[in-house]
mmCIF file of C-alpha atoms in Angstrom:
data_model
loop_
_atom_site.group_PDB
_atom_site.id
_atom_site.type_symbol
_atom_site.label_atom_id
_atom_site.label_comp_id
_atom_site.label_asym_id
_atom_site.label_seq_id
_atom_site.Cartn_x
_atom_site.Cartn_y
_atom_site.Cartn_z
ATOM 1 C CA MET C 24 0.104 0.096 0.090
ATOM 2 C CA ARG C 25 1.781 3.192 -1.347
ATOM 3 C CA THR C 26 0.888 5.953 -3.156
ATOM 4 C CA SER C 27 2.810 9.582 -3.893
ATOM 5 C CA LEU C 28 1.535 10.805 0.040
ATOM 6 C CA CYS C 29 4.118 7.976 1.244
ATOM 7 C CA ASP C 30 6.924 9.500 -0.891
ATOM 8 C CA ARG C 31 6.147 12.932 0.049
ATOM 9 C CA PHE C 32 6.177 12.550 3.825
ATOM 10 C CA GLY C 33 8.948 9.444 4.236
ATOM 11 C CA ILE C 34 5.677 7.540 5.916
ATOM 12 C CA GLU C 35 5.184 3.672 5.180
ATOM 13 C CA LEU C 36 1.034 3.897 4.794
ATOM 14 C CA PRO C 37 -1.038 6.420 3.114
ATOM 15 C CA ILE C 38 -2.761 6.991 6.809
ATOM 16 C CA VAL C 39 -3.270 10.496 7.892
ATOM 17 C CA GLY C 40 -4.757 10.443 11.580
ATOM 18 C CA PHE C 41 -5.949 13.841 13.046
ATOM 19 C CA THR C 42 -6.447 13.499 16.665
ATOM 20 C CA PRO C 43 -6.410 16.099 19.846
ATOM 21 C CA SER C 44 -4.439 13.325 21.720
ATOM 22 C CA GLU C 45 -0.465 13.887 21.454
ATOM 23 C CA HIS C 46 -0.178 10.024 22.541
ATOM 24 C CA VAL C 47 -2.612 9.092 19.516
ATOM 25 C CA ALA C 48 -0.806 11.179 17.035
ATOM 26 C CA ALA C 49 2.742 9.688 18.275
ATOM 27 C CA ALA C 50 1.765 6.011 18.005
ATOM 28 C CA ILE C 51 -0.043 6.630 14.557
ATOM 29 C CA SER C 52 3.411 7.896 13.316
ATOM 30 C CA ARG C 53 5.478 5.607 14.746
ATOM 31 C CA ALA C 54 3.127 2.668 12.994
ATOM 32 C CA GLY C 55 3.613 4.083 9.887
ATOM 33 C CA GLY C 56 1.281 6.709 8.960
ATOM 34 C CA LEU C 57 1.180 10.406 9.652
ATOM 35 C CA GLY C 58 -0.190 11.667 13.183
ATOM 36 C CA VAL C 59 -1.601 14.964 13.117
ATOM 37 C CA LEU C 60 -2.520 16.954 16.067
ATOM 38 C CA GLY C 61 -5.137 18.905 16.753
ATOM 39 C CA CYS C 62 -4.079 21.985 18.232
ATOM 40 C CA VAL C 63 -7.526 24.105 19.145
ATOM 41 C CA ARG C 64 -7.920 22.644 22.561
ATOM 42 C CA PHE C 65 -4.497 24.820 23.563
ATOM 43 C CA ASN C 66 -5.714 28.110 24.584
ATOM 44 C CA ASP C 67 -2.173 28.837 25.650
ATOM 45 C CA ALA C 68 0.693 28.658 23.125
ATOM 46 C CA ALA C 69 3.368 27.622 25.741
ATOM 47 C CA GLU C 70 1.176 24.631 26.839
ATOM 48 C CA LEU C 71 1.402 23.691 22.602
ATOM 49 C CA ASP C 72 5.088 24.317 22.688
ATOM 50 C CA ARG C 73 5.465 22.033 25.512
ATOM 51 C CA VAL C 74 3.395 19.196 23.954
ATOM 52 C CA LEU C 75 5.248 19.366 21.011
ATOM 53 C CA ASP C 76 8.432 19.213 22.632
ATOM 54 C CA TRP C 77 6.909 16.090 23.653
ATOM 55 C CA MET C 78 5.984 14.782 20.265
ATOM 56 C CA ASP C 79 9.614 15.509 19.136
ATOM 57 C CA GLU C 80 11.030 13.171 21.457
ATOM 58 C CA HIS C 81 8.185 10.686 21.001
ATOM 59 C CA THR C 82 7.774 9.877 17.828
ATOM 60 C CA GLY C 83 10.592 7.851 16.813
ATOM 61 C CA GLY C 84 11.983 10.388 14.722
ATOM 62 C CA LYS C 85 8.703 9.828 12.170
ATOM 63 C CA PRO C 86 7.023 12.728 10.861
ATOM 64 C CA TYR C 87 4.208 14.478 12.269
ATOM 65 C CA GLY C 88 1.992 17.266 11.559
ATOM 66 C CA VAL C 89 -0.340 19.813 13.432
ATOM 67 C CA ASP C 90 -3.743 20.663 12.557
ATOM 68 C CA ILE C 91 -5.267 24.719 13.282
ATOM 69 C CA VAL C 92 -8.635 26.452 12.940
ATOM 70 C CA MET C 93 -8.440 29.625 11.318
ATOM 71 C CA PRO C 94 -12.013 30.547 9.946
ATOM 72 C CA ALA C 95 -12.189 32.156 6.250
ATOM 73 C CA LYS C 96 -13.901 35.239 8.223
ATOM 74 C CA ILE C 97 -12.025 36.123 11.125
ATOM 75 C CA PRO C 98 -14.426 36.168 14.648
ATOM 76 C CA GLU C 99 -14.861 38.883 17.235
ATOM 77 C CA GLU C 100 -11.763 38.742 18.972
ATOM 78 C CA GLY C 101 -10.827 39.783 22.662
ATOM 79 C CA SER C 102 -10.041 38.176 26.090
ATOM 80 C CA GLN C 103 -12.263 35.387 27.076
ATOM 81 C CA VAL C 104 -13.659 37.570 29.801
ATOM 82 C CA ASP C 105 -14.576 40.340 27.141
ATOM 83 C CA LEU C 106 -16.244 37.515 24.981
ATOM 84 C CA THR C 107 -18.184 35.907 27.643
ATOM 85 C CA LYS C 108 -20.002 39.444 28.481
ATOM 86 C CA LEU C 109 -21.638 38.938 24.544
ATOM 87 C CA ILE C 110 -23.154 35.351 25.649
ATOM 88 C CA PRO C 111 -27.193 36.238 26.252
ATOM 89 C CA ASP C 112 -28.435 35.624 29.750
ATOM 90 C CA GLY C 113 -31.259 33.134 28.390
ATOM 91 C CA HIS C 114 -28.838 30.880 26.673
ATOM 92 C CA ARG C 115 -26.751 30.618 30.026
ATOM 93 C CA ALA C 116 -30.023 29.911 31.754
ATOM 94 C CA PHE C 117 -31.026 27.320 29.391
ATOM 95 C CA VAL C 118 -27.562 25.597 29.903
ATOM 96 C CA ASP C 119 -28.143 25.330 33.572
ATOM 97 C CA LYS C 120 -31.721 24.029 33.223
ATOM 98 C CA VAL C 121 -30.632 21.372 30.957
ATOM 99 C CA LEU C 122 -27.668 20.221 33.267
ATOM 100 C CA ARG C 123 -30.094 19.882 35.967
ATOM 101 C CA GLU C 124 -32.397 17.804 34.300
ATOM 102 C CA LEU C 125 -29.861 15.674 32.883
ATOM 103 C CA SER C 126 -28.186 15.317 36.618
ATOM 104 C CA VAL C 127 -24.966 16.304 35.573
ATOM 105 C CA PRO C 128 -23.004 17.026 38.904
ATOM 106 C CA PRO C 129 -21.153 20.384 39.573
ATOM 107 C CA LEU C 130 -17.112 19.849 39.378
ATOM 108 C CA PRO C 131 -15.601 19.123 42.578
ATOM 109 C CA ASP C 132 -13.682 22.060 44.128
ATOM 110 C CA ASP C 133 -10.250 20.832 43.745
ATOM 111 C CA THR C 134 -10.938 20.509 39.763
ATOM 112 C CA ASP C 135 -8.599 22.361 37.744
ATOM 113 C CA GLU C 136 -11.383 23.517 35.097
ATOM 114 C CA ARG C 137 -10.340 24.387 31.791
ATOM 115 C CA ALA C 138 -11.624 27.303 30.131
ATOM 116 C CA GLY C 139 -13.701 27.732 27.094
ATOM 117 C CA VAL C 140 -11.502 26.826 23.930
ATOM 118 C CA LEU C 141 -10.033 30.260 22.481
ATOM 119 C CA GLY C 142 -8.411 28.278 19.618
ATOM 120 C CA TRP C 143 -11.196 29.127 17.165
ATOM 121 C CA LEU C 144 -9.910 33.135 17.380
ATOM 122 C CA HIS C 145 -7.820 34.007 14.639
ATOM 123 C CA SER C 146 -5.126 35.716 17.120
ATOM 124 C CA VAL C 147 -4.696 31.927 19.127
ATOM 125 C CA ALA C 148 -4.227 29.797 15.934
ATOM 126 C CA ARG C 149 -1.928 32.513 14.662
ATOM 127 C CA SER C 150 0.266 31.601 17.974
ATOM 128 C CA HIS C 151 -0.423 28.126 17.175
ATOM 129 C CA VAL C 152 1.244 28.379 13.967
ATOM 130 C CA ASP C 153 4.259 30.469 15.300
ATOM 131 C CA VAL C 154 4.834 27.313 18.309
ATOM 132 C CA ALA C 155 4.560 24.758 15.443
ATOM 133 C CA LEU C 156 7.058 26.150 12.880
ATOM 134 C CA LYS C 157 9.621 26.191 15.571
ATOM 135 C CA HIS C 158 9.544 22.193 15.760
ATOM 136 C CA ARG C 159 9.900 19.729 13.407
ATOM 137 C CA ILE C 160 6.454 19.408 11.722
ATOM 138 C CA SER C 161 5.842 18.068 8.562
ATOM 139 C CA LEU C 162 2.045 19.292 7.814
ATOM 140 C CA ILE C 163 0.177 22.164 8.490
ATOM 141 C CA ALA C 164 -3.496 21.448 8.198
ATOM 142 C CA ASN C 165 -6.527 23.923 8.544
ATOM 143 C CA ALA C 166 -9.751 22.533 9.375
ATOM 144 C CA LEU C 167 -11.659 25.335 8.263
ATOM 145 C CA GLY C 168 -10.157 25.850 4.409
ATOM 146 C CA SER C 169 -7.142 27.931 3.551
ATOM 147 C CA PRO C 170 -5.006 29.607 6.018
ATOM 148 C CA PRO C 171 -4.351 33.590 5.154
ATOM 149 C CA PRO C 172 -1.999 34.037 2.300
ATOM 150 C CA ASP C 173 1.053 34.931 4.693
ATOM 151 C CA VAL C 174 0.498 31.718 6.971
ATOM 152 C CA ILE C 175 0.680 29.889 3.801
ATOM 153 C CA GLU C 176 3.951 31.901 2.797
ATOM 154 C CA ARG C 177 5.412 31.039 6.166
ATOM 155 C CA ALA C 178 4.747 27.511 6.141
ATOM 156 C CA HIS C 179 6.256 26.988 2.382
ATOM 157 C CA ALA C 180 9.367 29.311 3.539
ATOM 158 C CA ALA C 181 10.201 26.687 6.142
ATOM 159 C CA GLY C 182 9.471 23.996 4.024
ATOM 160 C CA VAL C 183 5.940 22.692 5.526
ATOM 161 C CA PRO C 184 3.313 21.579 3.158
ATOM 162 C CA VAL C 185 -0.246 23.187 3.919
ATOM 163 C CA ALA C 186 -3.498 21.253 3.971
ATOM 164 C CA ALA C 187 -6.824 22.271 3.654
ATOM 165 C CA LEU C 188 -10.267 20.409 4.266
ATOM 166 C CA ALA C 189 -12.794 20.799 1.802
ATOM 167 C CA GLY C 190 -16.671 20.014 1.483
ATOM 168 C CA LYS C 191 -17.163 21.195 -2.234
ATOM 169 C CA ALA C 192 -15.194 21.014 -5.049
ATOM 170 C CA GLU C 193 -15.443 24.670 -5.599
ATOM 171 C CA HIS C 194 -14.067 25.178 -2.195
ATOM 172 C CA ALA C 195 -11.158 22.623 -2.891
ATOM 173 C CA VAL C 196 -10.127 24.511 -6.277
ATOM 174 C CA ARG C 197 -10.309 27.941 -4.270
ATOM 175 C CA HIS C 198 -7.938 26.410 -1.379
ATOM 176 C CA VAL C 199 -5.303 25.206 -4.389
ATOM 177 C CA ASP C 200 -5.481 28.598 -6.061
ATOM 178 C CA ASN C 201 -4.638 29.903 -2.815
ATOM 179 C CA GLY C 202 -1.565 28.102 -2.668
ATOM 180 C CA VAL C 203 -2.740 24.836 -0.480
ATOM 181 C CA ASP C 204 -0.499 21.359 -1.183
ATOM 182 C CA PHE C 205 -3.376 19.330 -0.314
ATOM 183 C CA VAL C 206 -6.937 18.760 0.094
ATOM 184 C CA VAL C 207 -8.832 16.882 2.220
ATOM 185 C CA ALA C 208 -12.159 15.979 0.791
ATOM 186 C CA GLN C 209 -14.170 15.295 3.930
ATOM 187 C CA GLY C 210 -17.826 13.948 3.182
ATOM 188 C CA TYR C 211 -20.993 14.525 5.008
ATOM 189 C CA GLU C 212 -20.412 11.295 7.318
ATOM 190 C CA ALA C 213 -17.383 13.079 8.898
ATOM 191 C CA GLY C 214 -17.223 14.050 12.588
ATOM 192 C CA GLY C 215 -16.619 17.573 13.729
ATOM 193 C CA HIS C 216 -17.170 20.396 11.158
ATOM 194 C CA THR C 217 -18.362 18.900 7.745
ATOM 195 C CA GLY C 218 -20.598 19.617 4.791
ATOM 196 C CA GLU C 219 -23.530 18.179 3.107
ATOM 197 C CA ILE C 220 -22.088 16.287 0.190
ATOM 198 C CA ALA C 221 -21.301 12.532 1.276
ATOM 199 C CA SER C 222 -17.607 11.072 0.539
ATOM 200 C CA MET C 223 -18.752 8.533 -2.707
ATOM 201 C CA VAL C 224 -19.780 11.887 -4.349
ATOM 202 C CA LEU C 225 -17.212 14.371 -3.063
ATOM 203 C CA VAL C 226 -14.048 12.493 -3.319
ATOM 204 C CA PRO C 227 -14.141 11.634 -6.878
ATOM 205 C CA GLU C 228 -15.717 15.156 -7.800
ATOM 206 C CA ILE C 229 -12.602 16.737 -5.740
ATOM 207 C CA VAL C 230 -10.239 14.530 -7.405
ATOM 208 C CA ASP C 231 -11.742 15.643 -10.802
ATOM 209 C CA ALA C 232 -11.289 19.353 -9.714
ATOM 210 C CA VAL C 233 -7.620 19.448 -8.432
ATOM 211 C CA GLY C 234 -6.266 15.957 -8.539
ATOM 212 C CA SER C 235 -3.945 16.894 -11.098
ATOM 213 C CA ARG C 236 -2.758 19.534 -9.228
ATOM 214 C CA VAL C 237 -2.236 18.214 -5.797
ATOM 215 C CA PRO C 238 -2.934 15.240 -3.650
ATOM 216 C CA VAL C 239 -6.308 14.626 -2.736
ATOM 217 C CA LEU C 240 -7.149 12.609 0.762
ATOM 218 C CA ALA C 241 -10.365 11.367 1.408
ATOM 219 C CA ALA C 242 -12.253 11.771 4.867
ATOM 220 C CA GLY C 243 -15.458 10.608 6.112
ATOM 221 C CA GLY C 244 -16.674 7.060 6.869
ATOM 222 C CA ILE C 245 -13.270 5.685 6.866
ATOM 223 C CA GLY C 246 -12.640 2.917 9.598
ATOM 224 C CA SER C 247 -11.848 -0.513 7.659
ATOM 225 C CA GLY C 248 -9.479 -1.709 4.934
ATOM 226 C CA ARG C 249 -12.044 -1.915 2.320
ATOM 227 C CA GLN C 250 -13.225 1.428 3.031
ATOM 228 C CA MET C 251 -9.296 2.689 2.525
ATOM 229 C CA ALA C 252 -9.404 0.760 -0.954
ATOM 230 C CA ALA C 253 -12.636 2.479 -1.734
ATOM 231 C CA ALA C 254 -10.769 5.760 -0.941
ATOM 232 C CA LEU C 255 -8.116 5.035 -3.371
ATOM 233 C CA ALA C 256 -10.441 3.680 -5.977
ATOM 234 C CA LEU C 257 -11.901 6.837 -6.168
ATOM 235 C CA GLY C 258 -8.774 8.711 -6.975
ATOM 236 C CA ALA C 259 -7.507 9.863 -3.543
ATOM 237 C CA GLN C 260 -3.817 9.296 -2.801
ATOM 238 C CA GLY C 261 -4.589 8.684 1.049
ATOM 239 C CA VAL C 262 -7.177 8.825 3.761
ATOM 240 C CA TRP C 263 -7.781 11.607 6.650
ATOM 241 C CA MET C 264 -9.187 9.167 9.705
ATOM 242 C CA GLY C 265 -10.408 11.250 13.055
ATOM 243 C CA SER C 266 -13.330 9.589 14.779
ATOM 244 C CA PHE C 267 -11.587 6.058 14.984
ATOM 245 C CA TRP C 268 -8.838 7.274 16.918
ATOM 246 C CA LEU C 269 -11.237 7.855 19.788
ATOM 247 C CA ALA C 270 -11.691 4.734 21.065
ATOM 248 C CA THR C 271 -7.957 3.817 21.283
ATOM 249 C CA GLU C 272 -5.983 2.816 24.458
ATOM 250 C CA GLU C 273 -3.701 5.779 23.828
ATOM 251 C CA TYR C 274 -6.205 8.489 23.821
ATOM 252 C CA LEU C 275 -6.840 7.544 27.488
ATOM 253 C CA GLN C 276 -3.162 8.604 28.010
ATOM 254 C CA THR C 277 -4.168 12.182 27.145
ATOM 255 C CA MET C 278 -7.522 12.199 28.424
ATOM 256 C CA ALA C 279 -7.821 10.071 31.496
ATOM 257 C CA GLU C 280 -11.171 10.777 32.393
ATOM 258 C CA SER C 281 -12.365 9.908 28.557
ATOM 259 C CA GLY C 282 -13.831 6.116 29.870
ATOM 260 C CA GLY C 283 -17.566 7.146 29.794
ATOM 261 C CA MET C 284 -17.056 9.029 26.502
ATOM 262 C CA GLN C 285 -15.479 5.788 25.082
ATOM 263 C CA GLN C 286 -18.347 3.611 26.386
ATOM 264 C CA ALA C 287 -20.513 5.742 24.574
ATOM 265 C CA LEU C 288 -18.911 5.467 21.571
ATOM 266 C CA VAL C 289 -18.394 1.768 21.344
ATOM 267 C CA SER C 290 -22.126 1.044 22.001
ATOM 268 C CA ALA C 291 -23.078 3.896 19.379
ATOM 269 C CA THR C 292 -24.598 2.949 15.794
ATOM 270 C CA SER C 293 -23.948 4.549 12.746
ATOM 271 C CA ALA C 294 -27.319 5.916 13.236
ATOM 272 C CA ASP C 295 -26.467 7.873 16.492
ATOM 273 C CA THR C 296 -25.145 11.001 15.391
ATOM 274 C CA VAL C 297 -26.241 14.506 14.759
ATOM 275 C CA ARG C 298 -25.251 17.503 12.620
ATOM 276 C CA THR C 299 -25.799 20.458 14.624
ATOM 277 C CA ARG C 300 -24.190 24.057 15.424
ATOM 278 C CA ILE C 301 -24.079 23.282 19.581
ATOM 279 C CA TYR C 302 -20.733 22.572 19.904
ATOM 280 C CA THR C 303 -18.835 25.423 18.411
ATOM 281 C CA GLY C 304 -21.462 27.632 16.389
ATOM 282 C CA LYS C 305 -20.954 26.060 13.237
ATOM 283 C CA PRO C 306 -22.316 22.502 11.529
ATOM 284 C CA ALA C 307 -20.356 19.817 13.147
ATOM 285 C CA ARG C 308 -21.511 16.516 13.647
ATOM 286 C CA LEU C 309 -21.659 14.890 17.550
ATOM 287 C CA LEU C 310 -22.702 11.909 19.204
ATOM 288 C CA LYS C 311 -26.320 11.850 19.565
ATOM 289 C CA THR C 312 -27.405 11.695 23.584
ATOM 290 C CA ARG C 313 -29.460 13.576 26.216
ATOM 291 C CA TRP C 314 -27.357 16.775 26.097
ATOM 292 C CA THR C 315 -27.711 16.980 21.927
ATOM 293 C CA GLU C 316 -31.248 16.186 22.218
ATOM 294 C CA ALA C 317 -31.976 18.740 24.865
ATOM 295 C CA TRP C 318 -30.461 21.323 22.191
ATOM 296 C CA ALA C 319 -33.153 20.015 19.745
ATOM 297 C CA ALA C 320 -36.312 20.713 22.042
ATOM 298 C CA PRO C 321 -38.372 23.347 20.900
ATOM 299 C CA ASP C 322 -37.749 25.601 23.945
ATOM 300 C CA ALA C 323 -33.871 25.599 22.821
ATOM 301 C CA PRO C 324 -32.488 28.809 22.140
ATOM 302 C CA GLU C 325 -30.476 28.853 18.680
ATOM 303 C CA PRO C 326 -26.864 28.368 19.016
ATOM 304 C CA LEU C 327 -24.257 31.064 19.095
ATOM 305 C CA PRO C 328 -21.792 32.124 16.419
ATOM 306 C CA MET C 329 -18.418 31.185 16.589
ATOM 307 C CA PRO C 330 -16.579 31.392 19.488
ATOM 308 C CA LEU C 331 -19.519 32.305 21.655
ATOM 309 C CA GLN C 332 -20.791 29.156 21.697
ATOM 310 C CA ASN C 333 -18.103 26.916 22.659
ATOM 311 C CA LEU C 334 -17.184 29.494 25.347
ATOM 312 C CA LEU C 335 -21.058 29.321 26.718
ATOM 313 C CA VAL C 336 -20.885 25.388 27.005
ATOM 314 C CA SER C 337 -17.387 25.002 28.116
ATOM 315 C CA GLN C 338 -18.165 24.650 31.794
ATOM 316 C CA ALA C 339 -21.146 21.939 30.714
ATOM 317 C CA HIS C 340 -18.343 20.176 28.594
ATOM 318 C CA ASN C 341 -16.257 20.131 31.463
ATOM 319 C CA ARG C 342 -19.001 18.888 34.093
ATOM 320 C CA ILE C 343 -20.381 16.325 31.341
ATOM 321 C CA HIS C 344 -16.680 15.026 30.744
ATOM 322 C CA ALA C 345 -16.079 14.472 34.666
ATOM 323 C CA SER C 346 -19.435 12.953 35.232
ATOM 324 C CA GLY C 347 -18.685 10.197 33.115
ATOM 325 C CA ASP C 348 -22.277 9.476 32.183
ATOM 326 C CA PRO C 349 -22.420 8.057 28.245
ATOM 327 C CA SER C 350 -25.651 9.338 28.043
ATOM 328 C CA VAL C 351 -24.958 12.883 28.067
ATOM 329 C CA VAL C 352 -21.591 12.763 26.234
ATOM 330 C CA SER C 353 -20.908 15.725 23.810
ATOM 331 C CA MET C 354 -18.298 14.402 21.433
ATOM 332 C CA PRO C 355 -17.600 15.001 17.946
ATOM 333 C CA VAL C 356 -17.784 11.957 15.852
ATOM 334 C CA GLY C 357 -18.537 10.660 12.539
ATOM 335 C CA GLN C 358 -20.899 8.024 11.457
ATOM 336 C CA ILE C 359 -18.223 5.386 11.214
ATOM 337 C CA VAL C 360 -18.645 5.426 15.028
ATOM 338 C CA GLY C 361 -20.832 2.497 14.362
ATOM 339 C CA ARG C 362 -17.624 0.316 13.713
ATOM 340 C CA MET C 363 -15.912 1.242 16.636
ATOM 341 C CA ASP C 364 -16.827 -1.607 18.990
ATOM 342 C CA ARG C 365 -14.317 -1.682 21.366
ATOM 343 C CA VAL C 366 -11.322 0.432 22.599
ATOM 344 C CA ARG C 367 -7.774 -0.946 21.336
ATOM 345 C CA PRO C 368 -4.126 0.118 20.826
ATOM 346 C CA VAL C 369 -3.629 2.273 17.664
ATOM 347 C CA ALA C 370 -1.082 -0.189 16.601
ATOM 348 C CA GLU C 371 -3.827 -2.755 16.141
ATOM 349 C CA VAL C 372 -6.031 -0.271 14.721
ATOM 350 C CA ILE C 373 -3.538 0.395 11.648
ATOM 351 C CA ALA C 374 -2.859 -3.547 11.272
ATOM 352 C CA GLU C 375 -5.893 -4.115 10.561
ATOM 353 C CA LEU C 376 -6.487 -1.269 8.396
ATOM 354 C CA VAL C 377 -3.746 -2.899 6.297
ATOM 355 C CA SER C 378 -4.693 -6.265 6.624
ATOM 356 C CA GLY C 379 -8.448 -5.178 5.294
ATOM 357 C CA TYR C 380 -7.216 -3.172 2.731
ATOM 358 C CA GLU C 381 -4.940 -6.349 1.209
ATOM 359 C CA GLU C 382 -8.176 -8.277 1.830
ATOM 360 C CA ALA C 383 -10.456 -6.204 -0.385
ATOM 361 C CA LEU C 384 -7.755 -5.974 -3.033
ATOM 362 C CA ALA C 385 -7.606 -9.641 -3.284
ATOM 363 C CA ARG C 386 -11.377 -10.043 -3.573
ATOM 364 C CA LEU C 387 -11.598 -7.132 -6.348
ATOM 365 C CA ASP C 388 -8.736 -9.121 -8.192
ATOM 366 C CA LYS C 389 -11.223 -12.164 -8.521
ATOM 367 C CA THR C 390 -13.643 -9.938 -10.563
ATOM 368 C CA ARG C 391 -11.307 -9.226 -13.228
#
């Protein structure tokens, strides 16, 4: 299993794994893929710097990348304190009511509560770029499309290619025209921020639109070797996987209190997700739970724009996570969650992807 993506990054397998966990990202790289660390959870650039120091030391010399979030339209800036003043009292009251109804307990007094994620802010994302370029990264990806031209120029000057996610062929063309080196064709099935076109339709459309100019990666609905084979058959040079790594043993090394979340994921079916704006203010696919259902009720307010919505629900997310109750989990995940039936090591997941890919090719070979 080798494509131009392998040659470009010096990796053994055309598997790119996006994850907020440095332990998972490092394990993906060590297993022959390209681990990509999501940076949005780092409000403090110094914390990201420390984590990337760890990545430099624990990837076995293998390449890795980072994923930033730089919205195409620059959101409202300011400190967290300034921004929280923009959140309506009615929204706060609704969140408090839902937490009471769901019996989500307050955080213990000694809890080191994490502030709302400010990584959605343009200025914070730029600090992530500043830090990342001081390390031996091999890729900068932007979850919300093309980074600003000066960011692309800085990355290229440092010898670092840039990738951008796209949910439409026209977006992919714009990204490439802006100087992006890789396009991730992310279908409707994917977790987190996603568009409205399914992968089986989207991937060949984007390959036809820009595949002669840059490599295309397929994302959304990929969790097996035969799905990898399908992605490559559609013209992709590799796969971008995110959701599947949530149910790995290494994830718990970073997020130690995620046992309830993992229990919810491995119990879910492919029908147990919902696309909603309640997580960040932009449409994102989440696990369907009592928390998401509360926001779909007739008395629920409309979600706020990014980044206010995340600031609104940040304390609720902390409380939900600490409660360990699988029925109220708030977690972005794709429809591939239906294949996530147990928690296992990253290396085992990758080995199964490879064997499944080979089996799929052997099966197709018999159709000649």
